[in-house]
CSV table of C-alpha atoms and ligand atoms in Angstrom, one decimal:
chain,number,residue,atom,x,y,z
A,1,UNK,CA,0.0,0.0,0.0
A,2,UNK,CA,1.3,3.5,-0.9
A,3,UNK,CA,0.8,6.7,1.0
A,4,UNK,CA,-1.4,9.0,-0.9
A,5,UNK,CA,-3.5,12.1,-0.9
A,6,UNK,CA,-6.5,12.1,-3.2
A,7,UNK,CA,-9.7,14.0,-3.9
A,8,UNK,CA,-12.8,11.9,-3.3
A,9,UNK,CA,-16.5,12.3,-3.1
A,10,UNK,CA,-17.7,11.8,0.5
A,11,UNK,CA,-21.4,11.4,0.9
A,12,UNK,CA,-21.7,13.5,-2.2
A,13,UNK,CA,-19.3,16.4,-1.4
A,14,UNK,CA,-15.7,16.9,-2.3
A,15,UNK,CA,-13.2,15.8,0.3
A,16,UNK,CA,-9.6,14.9,0.6
A,17,UNK,CA,-8.5,11.4,1.6
A,18,UNK,CA,-5.2,10.9,3.3
A,19,UNK,CA,-3.7,7.5,3.5
A,20,UNK,CA,-0.4,6.2,4.9
A,21,UNK,CA,1.5,3.2,3.8
A,22,UNK,CA,0.6,1.5,7.1
A,23,UNK,CA,-3.0,1.7,6.2
A,24,UNK,CA,-4.2,4.5,8.5
A,25,UNK,CA,-6.5,7.0,6.8
A,26,UNK,CA,-8.6,10.2,7.3
A,27,UNK,CA,-11.1,12.1,5.2
A,28,UNK,CA,-11.4,15.9,5.3
A,29,UNK,CA,-14.3,17.8,3.8
A,30,UNK,CA,-13.7,21.1,2.0
A,31,UNK,CA,-17.1,22.2,3.3
A,32,UNK,CA,-16.3,23.5,6.8
A,33,UNK,CA,-12.7,22.3,6.7
A,34,UNK,CA,-13.9,19.4,8.7
A,35,UNK,CA,-12.2,16.0,9.4
A,36,UNK,CA,-15.0,13.5,8.8
A,37,UNK,CA,-13.3,10.1,9.3
A,38,UNK,CA,-10.2,8.7,10.9
A,39,UNK,CA,-9.2,5.1,10.9
A,40,UNK,CA,-5.8,4.2,12.5
A,41,UNK,CA,-3.8,1.4,10.8
A,42,UNK,CA,-5.6,-1.9,11.3
A,43,UNK,CA,-8.3,-0.2,13.4
A,44,UNK,CA,-11.9,0.8,13.0
A,45,UNK,CA,-13.5,4.3,12.6
A,46,UNK,CA,-12.7,6.4,15.6
A,47,UNK,CA,-14.8,9.5,14.8
A,48,UNK,CA,-18.6,9.7,15.1
A,49,UNK,CA,-20.4,11.0,12.0
A,50,UNK,CA,-24.2,11.1,12.0
A,51,UNK,CA,-26.0,9.1,9.4
A,52,UNK,CA,-28.4,12.1,9.2
A,53,UNK,CA,-25.7,14.7,8.9
A,54,UNK,CA,-26.5,17.4,6.3
A,55,UNK,CA,-24.0,18.0,3.5
A,56,UNK,CA,-25.5,20.9,1.6
A,57,UNK,CA,-24.0,23.7,3.6
A,58,UNK,CA,-27.4,24.8,5.1
A,59,UNK,CA,-26.1,23.7,8.5
A,60,UNK,CA,-22.9,22.4,9.9
A,61,UNK,CA,-22.0,18.7,9.4
A,62,UNK,CA,-23.0,16.7,12.5
A,63,UNK,CA,-19.8,14.8,13.5
A,64,UNK,CA,-16.2,14.6,12.7
A,65,UNK,CA,-14.2,17.6,13.9
A,66,UNK,CA,-16.1,20.9,13.2
A,67,UNK,CA,-13.9,24.1,13.4
A,68,UNK,CA,-15.5,26.7,15.7
A,69,UNK,CA,-14.2,30.3,15.1
A,70,UNK,CA,-14.4,33.3,16.0
A,71,UNK,CA,-16.9,32.2,18.6
A,72,UNK,CA,-17.3,29.1,20.7
A,73,UNK,CA,-20.9,28.0,21.3
A,74,UNK,CA,-23.2,30.8,22.3
A,75,UNK,CA,-20.5,33.0,23.9
A,76,UNK,CA,-21.4,36.1,21.9
A,77,UNK,CA,-23.8,37.5,19.3
A,78,UNK,CA,-22.5,35.5,16.3
A,79,UNK,CA,-24.2,32.3,15.1
A,80,UNK,CA,-23.5,29.4,17.4
A,81,UNK,CA,-19.9,28.2,17.1
A,82,UNK,CA,-19.0,31.0,14.7
A,83,UNK,CA,-18.7,31.4,11.0
A,84,UNK,CA,-16.4,28.7,9.5
A,85,UNK,CA,-18.5,25.5,9.7
A,86,UNK,CA,-20.4,26.1,6.5
A,87,UNK,CA,-17.7,27.9,4.5
A,88,UNK,CA,-15.9,26.4,1.6
A,89,UNK,CA,-12.2,25.9,2.3
A,90,UNK,CA,-9.3,25.4,-0.2
A,91,UNK,CA,-6.3,23.1,-0.2
A,92,UNK,CA,-3.1,25.3,0.2
A,93,UNK,CA,-0.4,22.8,0.9
A,94,UNK,CA,0.2,19.1,1.3
A,95,UNK,CA,2.9,16.5,1.9
A,96,UNK,CA,3.0,12.7,1.5
A,97,UNK,CA,5.9,10.5,2.8
A,98,UNK,CA,6.2,6.8,3.5
A,99,UNK,CA,5.2,7.3,7.2
A,100,UNK,CA,3.0,10.4,7.4
A,101,UNK,CA,0.7,12.4,5.2
A,102,UNK,CA,-0.6,15.9,5.8
A,103,UNK,CA,-2.8,18.5,4.0
A,104,UNK,CA,-3.4,22.1,4.9
A,105,UNK,CA,-6.7,23.9,4.1
A,106,UNK,CA,-7.3,27.6,4.3
A,107,UNK,CA,-10.2,30.0,4.4
A,108,UNK,CA,-10.3,33.8,4.7
A,109,UNK,CA,-12.9,36.4,5.5
A,110,UNK,CA,-15.4,37.2,2.8
A,111,UNK,CA,-18.4,39.5,2.3
A,112,UNK,CA,-20.6,37.0,4.2
A,113,UNK,CA,-18.3,36.8,7.3
A,114,UNK,CA,-17.6,40.6,7.3
A,115,UNK,CA,-21.4,41.3,7.3
A,116,UNK,CA,-21.5,39.5,10.7
A,117,UNK,CA,-18.0,40.1,12.1
A,118,UNK,CA,-16.1,43.1,10.6
A,119,UNK,CA,-12.6,41.6,10.7
A,120,UNK,CA,-10.1,40.3,8.2
A,121,UNK,CA,-8.6,36.9,9.0
A,122,UNK,CA,-7.0,33.8,7.6
A,123,UNK,CA,-7.6,30.4,9.1
A,124,UNK,CA,-5.4,27.4,8.2
A,125,UNK,CA,-6.1,23.9,9.3
A,126,UNK,CA,-3.4,21.2,8.9
A,127,UNK,CA,-4.5,17.6,9.2
A,128,UNK,CA,-1.7,15.0,9.6
A,129,UNK,CA,-2.1,11.2,9.7
A,130,UNK,CA,0.5,8.7,11.0
A,131,UNK,CA,0.0,5.0,11.7
A,132,UNK,CA,-1.8,5.4,15.0
A,133,UNK,CA,-2.1,9.2,15.2
A,134,UNK,CA,-4.2,12.1,13.9
A,135,UNK,CA,-3.0,15.6,14.4
A,136,UNK,CA,-5.2,18.7,13.7
A,137,UNK,CA,-3.6,22.1,13.9
A,138,UNK,CA,-5.6,25.3,13.6
A,139,UNK,CA,-3.8,28.6,12.9
A,140,UNK,CA,-5.6,32.0,12.9
A,141,UNK,CA,-4.0,35.1,11.5
A,142,UNK,CA,-5.3,38.6,11.9
A,143,UNK,CA,-4.8,40.0,8.3
A,144,UNK,CA,-6.6,43.2,9.0
A,145,UNK,CA,-5.6,46.6,10.5
A,146,UNK,CA,-7.6,46.3,13.8
A,147,UNK,CA,-7.2,43.9,16.7
A,148,UNK,CA,-9.8,41.3,17.3
A,149,UNK,CA,-10.7,38.9,20.1
A,150,UNK,CA,-12.0,35.4,19.5
A,151,UNK,CA,-13.0,32.1,21.1
A,152,UNK,CA,-13.2,28.8,19.3
A,153,UNK,CA,-12.7,25.1,19.3
A,154,UNK,CA,-11.9,21.9,17.5
A,155,UNK,CA,-15.2,20.3,18.3
A,156,UNK,CA,-14.2,16.6,18.0
A,157,UNK,CA,-16.9,13.9,18.0
A,158,UNK,CA,-15.2,10.7,19.2
A,159,UNK,CA,-17.0,7.5,18.4
A,160,UNK,CA,-17.6,5.1,21.3
A,161,UNK,CA,-19.3,1.7,21.5
A,162,UNK,CA,-21.5,2.7,24.4
A,163,UNK,CA,-21.2,6.1,26.1
A,164,UNK,CA,-22.3,4.7,29.5
A,165,UNK,CA,-19.3,2.4,29.4
A,166,UNK,CA,-16.9,5.3,28.8
A,167,UNK,CA,-14.3,6.6,31.3
A,168,UNK,CA,-12.5,9.9,30.5
A,169,UNK,CA,-9.5,10.5,32.7
A,170,UNK,CA,-7.1,13.5,33.0
A,171,UNK,CA,-9.6,16.1,34.2
A,172,UNK,CA,-9.4,15.4,37.9
A,173,UNK,CA,-8.9,18.6,40.1
A,174,UNK,CA,-9.8,21.0,37.3
A,175,UNK,CA,-12.4,23.8,37.6
A,176,UNK,CA,-15.2,23.7,35.0
A,177,UNK,CA,-18.3,25.6,34.0
A,178,UNK,CA,-21.2,23.3,34.0
A,179,UNK,CA,-23.2,24.5,30.9
A,180,UNK,CA,-25.8,21.7,31.4
A,181,UNK,CA,-26.5,22.9,34.9
A,182,UNK,CA,-27.0,26.7,35.0
A,183,UNK,CA,-23.3,27.5,34.1
A,184,UNK,CA,-22.3,27.0,37.8
A,185,UNK,CA,-18.6,26.7,38.3
A,186,UNK,CA,-17.5,23.5,40.0
A,187,UNK,CA,-14.3,21.6,40.8
A,188,UNK,CA,-14.0,18.1,39.3
A,189,UNK,CA,-13.3,15.7,42.2
A,190,UNK,CA,-14.0,12.5,40.4
A,191,UNK,CA,-11.0,10.4,39.3
A,192,UNK,CA,-12.7,9.8,36.0
A,193,UNK,CA,-15.6,11.3,34.1
A,194,UNK,CA,-18.4,9.0,33.3
A,195,UNK,CA,-21.6,9.8,31.3
A,196,UNK,CA,-25.0,9.0,32.8
A,197,UNK,CA,-27.0,12.0,31.6
A,198,UNK,CA,-26.4,15.3,29.6
A,199,UNK,CA,-22.8,16.5,29.9
A,200,UNK,CA,-21.7,19.9,28.8
A,201,UNK,CA,-18.7,21.0,30.7
A,202,UNK,CA,-16.0,23.6,29.9
A,203,UNK,CA,-12.9,22.7,31.8
A,204,UNK,CA,-10.4,25.5,32.3
A,205,UNK,CA,-6.6,25.3,31.9
A,206,UNK,CA,-6.6,21.7,31.0
A,207,UNK,CA,-2.9,20.8,30.4
A,208,UNK,CA,-2.7,17.1,30.9
A,209,UNK,CA,-3.2,14.3,28.4
A,210,UNK,CA,-6.6,12.8,28.5
A,211,UNK,CA,-7.5,9.2,28.0
A,212,UNK,CA,-10.8,8.1,26.7
A,213,UNK,CA,-11.5,4.4,27.4
A,214,UNK,CA,-14.8,2.9,26.2
A,215,UNK,CA,-13.9,-0.7,27.3
A,216,UNK,CA,-13.0,-1.8,23.8
A,217,UNK,CA,-10.4,0.7,22.8
A,218,UNK,CA,-8.6,3.8,24.2
A,219,UNK,CA,-7.8,7.1,22.6
A,220,UNK,CA,-5.2,9.5,24.0
A,221,UNK,CA,-6.1,13.2,23.5
A,222,UNK,CA,-3.4,15.9,23.8
A,223,UNK,CA,-3.6,19.6,23.0
A,224,UNK,CA,-1.3,22.6,22.7
A,225,UNK,CA,-2.3,26.2,22.4
A,226,UNK,CA,-5.9,25.6,23.4
A,227,UNK,CA,-6.3,26.3,27.2
A,228,UNK,CA,-9.7,24.6,27.7
A,229,UNK,CA,-11.3,21.3,27.2
A,230,UNK,CA,-15.0,20.9,26.5
A,231,UNK,CA,-16.8,17.6,27.1
A,232,UNK,CA,-20.3,17.2,25.5
A,233,UNK,CA,-22.9,14.6,25.2
A,234,UNK,CA,-26.5,15.7,24.6
A,235,UNK,CA,-28.1,12.5,26.1
A,236,UNK,CA,-31.6,11.3,25.3
A,237,UNK,CA,-33.8,14.4,25.4
A,238,UNK,CA,-31.6,16.9,23.7
A,239,UNK,CA,-30.5,14.3,21.1
A,240,UNK,CA,-34.2,13.8,20.1
A,241,UNK,CA,-34.3,17.6,19.4
A,242,UNK,CA,-31.4,17.5,17.0
A,243,UNK,CA,-32.8,16.9,13.5
A,244,UNK,CA,-29.5,15.7,12.1
A,245,UNK,CA,-28.8,12.9,14.7
A,246,UNK,CA,-30.8,9.8,15.2
A,247,UNK,CA,-32.4,9.4,18.6
A,248,UNK,CA,-30.1,6.7,20.0
A,249,UNK,CA,-26.9,8.1,18.6
A,250,UNK,CA,-26.0,9.9,21.8
A,251,UNK,CA,-24.8,6.5,22.9
A,252,UNK,CA,-22.3,6.3,20.0
A,253,UNK,CA,-20.4,9.6,20.7
A,254,UNK,CA,-18.6,11.8,23.1
A,255,UNK,CA,-17.3,15.2,22.1
A,256,UNK,CA,-13.9,16.0,23.7
A,257,UNK,CA,-13.1,19.4,22.3
A,258,UNK,CA,-9.9,21.5,22.5
A,259,UNK,CA,-11.2,25.0,23.1
A,260,UNK,CA,-10.7,28.7,23.8
A,261,UNK,CA,-13.7,29.4,25.9
A,262,UNK,CA,-13.1,30.9,29.3
A,263,UNK,CA,-11.0,33.8,28.2
A,264,UNK,CA,-11.1,35.2,24.6
A,265,UNK,CA,-7.7,35.6,22.9
A,266,UNK,CA,-6.8,38.8,21.2
A,267,UNK,CA,-4.8,39.1,18.0
A,268,UNK,CA,-3.2,42.5,17.0
A,269,UNK,CA,-2.9,43.2,13.2
A,270,UNK,CA,-0.4,40.8,11.7
A,271,UNK,CA,-0.4,38.5,14.7
A,272,UNK,CA,-1.1,34.8,14.6
A,273,UNK,CA,-2.2,32.1,17.0
A,274,UNK,CA,-2.1,28.4,16.6
A,275,UNK,CA,-3.5,25.4,18.6
A,276,UNK,CA,-3.4,21.7,18.1
A,277,UNK,CA,-5.3,18.6,19.1
A,278,UNK,CA,-3.7,15.2,18.7
A,279,UNK,CA,-5.5,11.9,18.9
A,280,UNK,CA,-3.5,8.6,19.5
A,281,UNK,CA,-5.1,5.2,19.1
A,282,UNK,CA,-4.5,2.9,22.0
A,283,UNK,CA,-1.6,4.9,23.5
A,284,UNK,CA,1.1,2.9,25.3
A,285,UNK,CA,0.5,4.5,28.7
A,286,UNK,CA,-1.8,6.9,30.4
A,287,UNK,CA,-0.5,10.2,31.8
A,288,UNK,CA,-3.9,10.9,33.2
A,289,UNK,CA,-3.8,12.1,36.8
A,290,UNK,CA,-6.3,10.7,39.3
A,291,UNK,CA,-6.9,11.4,43.0
A,292,UNK,CA,-3.7,11.3,45.1
A,293,UNK,CA,-1.4,11.8,42.1
A,294,UNK,CA,-1.9,15.6,41.8
B,5,TA6,O1,-19.4,22.3,22.6
B,5,TA6,C1,-20.6,21.9,23.2
B,5,TA6,C2,-21.7,22.7,22.6
B,5,TA6,O2,-21.5,24.1,22.7
B,5,TA6,C3,-23.0,22.2,23.3
B,5,TA6,O3,-23.6,23.2,24.1
B,5,TA6,C4,-23.9,21.8,22.2
B,5,TA6,O4,-24.9,22.6,21.8
B,5,TA6,C5,-22.9,21.5,21.1
B,5,TA6,O5,-21.8,22.3,21.2
B,5,TA6,C6,-23.4,21.3,19.6
B,5,TA6,O6,-23.6,22.5,19.0
B,5,TA6,P1,-24.2,22.5,17.5
B,5,TA6,O7,-24.4,23.9,17.1
B,5,TA6,O8,-23.3,21.8,16.6
B,5,TA6,O9,-25.6,21.8,17.6
């Protein structure tokens, strides 16, 4: 098998497929600059993508890794999660070697974004695939002549066999805003996060590697540049209200997002910021910290 980068049609829209010699692969949609699929070498699909996701640009694609910018969730007056999820991105760079493959996509402000948010920017997303590893790097550049502040996220939907069997470690001892419970601020005192109802938590200053274990496989989650981690599962009732997700699918996913949410970042004219989320399939060891190891 050869490493390759090719243009494909993914559920009817143009996408880029990255494949390594070892057999790992990812698919990235130009609509939204969104990773839609990731299979490590010899492994199964590790991202959740709704069967009912909409691919016509009328709404964001439900699943994969949506890019949220310049606003995370409802933290401002812009449409939820910002402006990039339904924009068309372009390929701007790529590299294919025996062991790794990456592609960069870019998008800039246009009349549509400036009508809602009067700033000039360039966003570049680089998706890299190795045998057991997916890296997603987001770079934001202020290309205008005025400073702007932003929040955002890589809103990763991780596929799980059964969400009630999942344990997420690495968040012990962190403060979080509980968006599913009146936005109260709490301290996480549980050695691992388990899901038995709606979860919508914004963890602040999350610097450790996380480990998601669903009983059948483990994913290591690391981030740089992003200060916060968001964990989201809509659970039964909210899931039923989502028109692009089937009623039982809240059991098949957990979003573990690398985010800028608590404090907006500011970019002066000409300045750039970058952040990265890296997913590792079945990592060798956990660096998650639990009670007593702080
Ligand atoms: O990141 C968590 C969150 O902000 C939740 O509050 C939830 O609404 C989710 O994102 C999905 O948002 P969406 O606009 O994609 O339906």
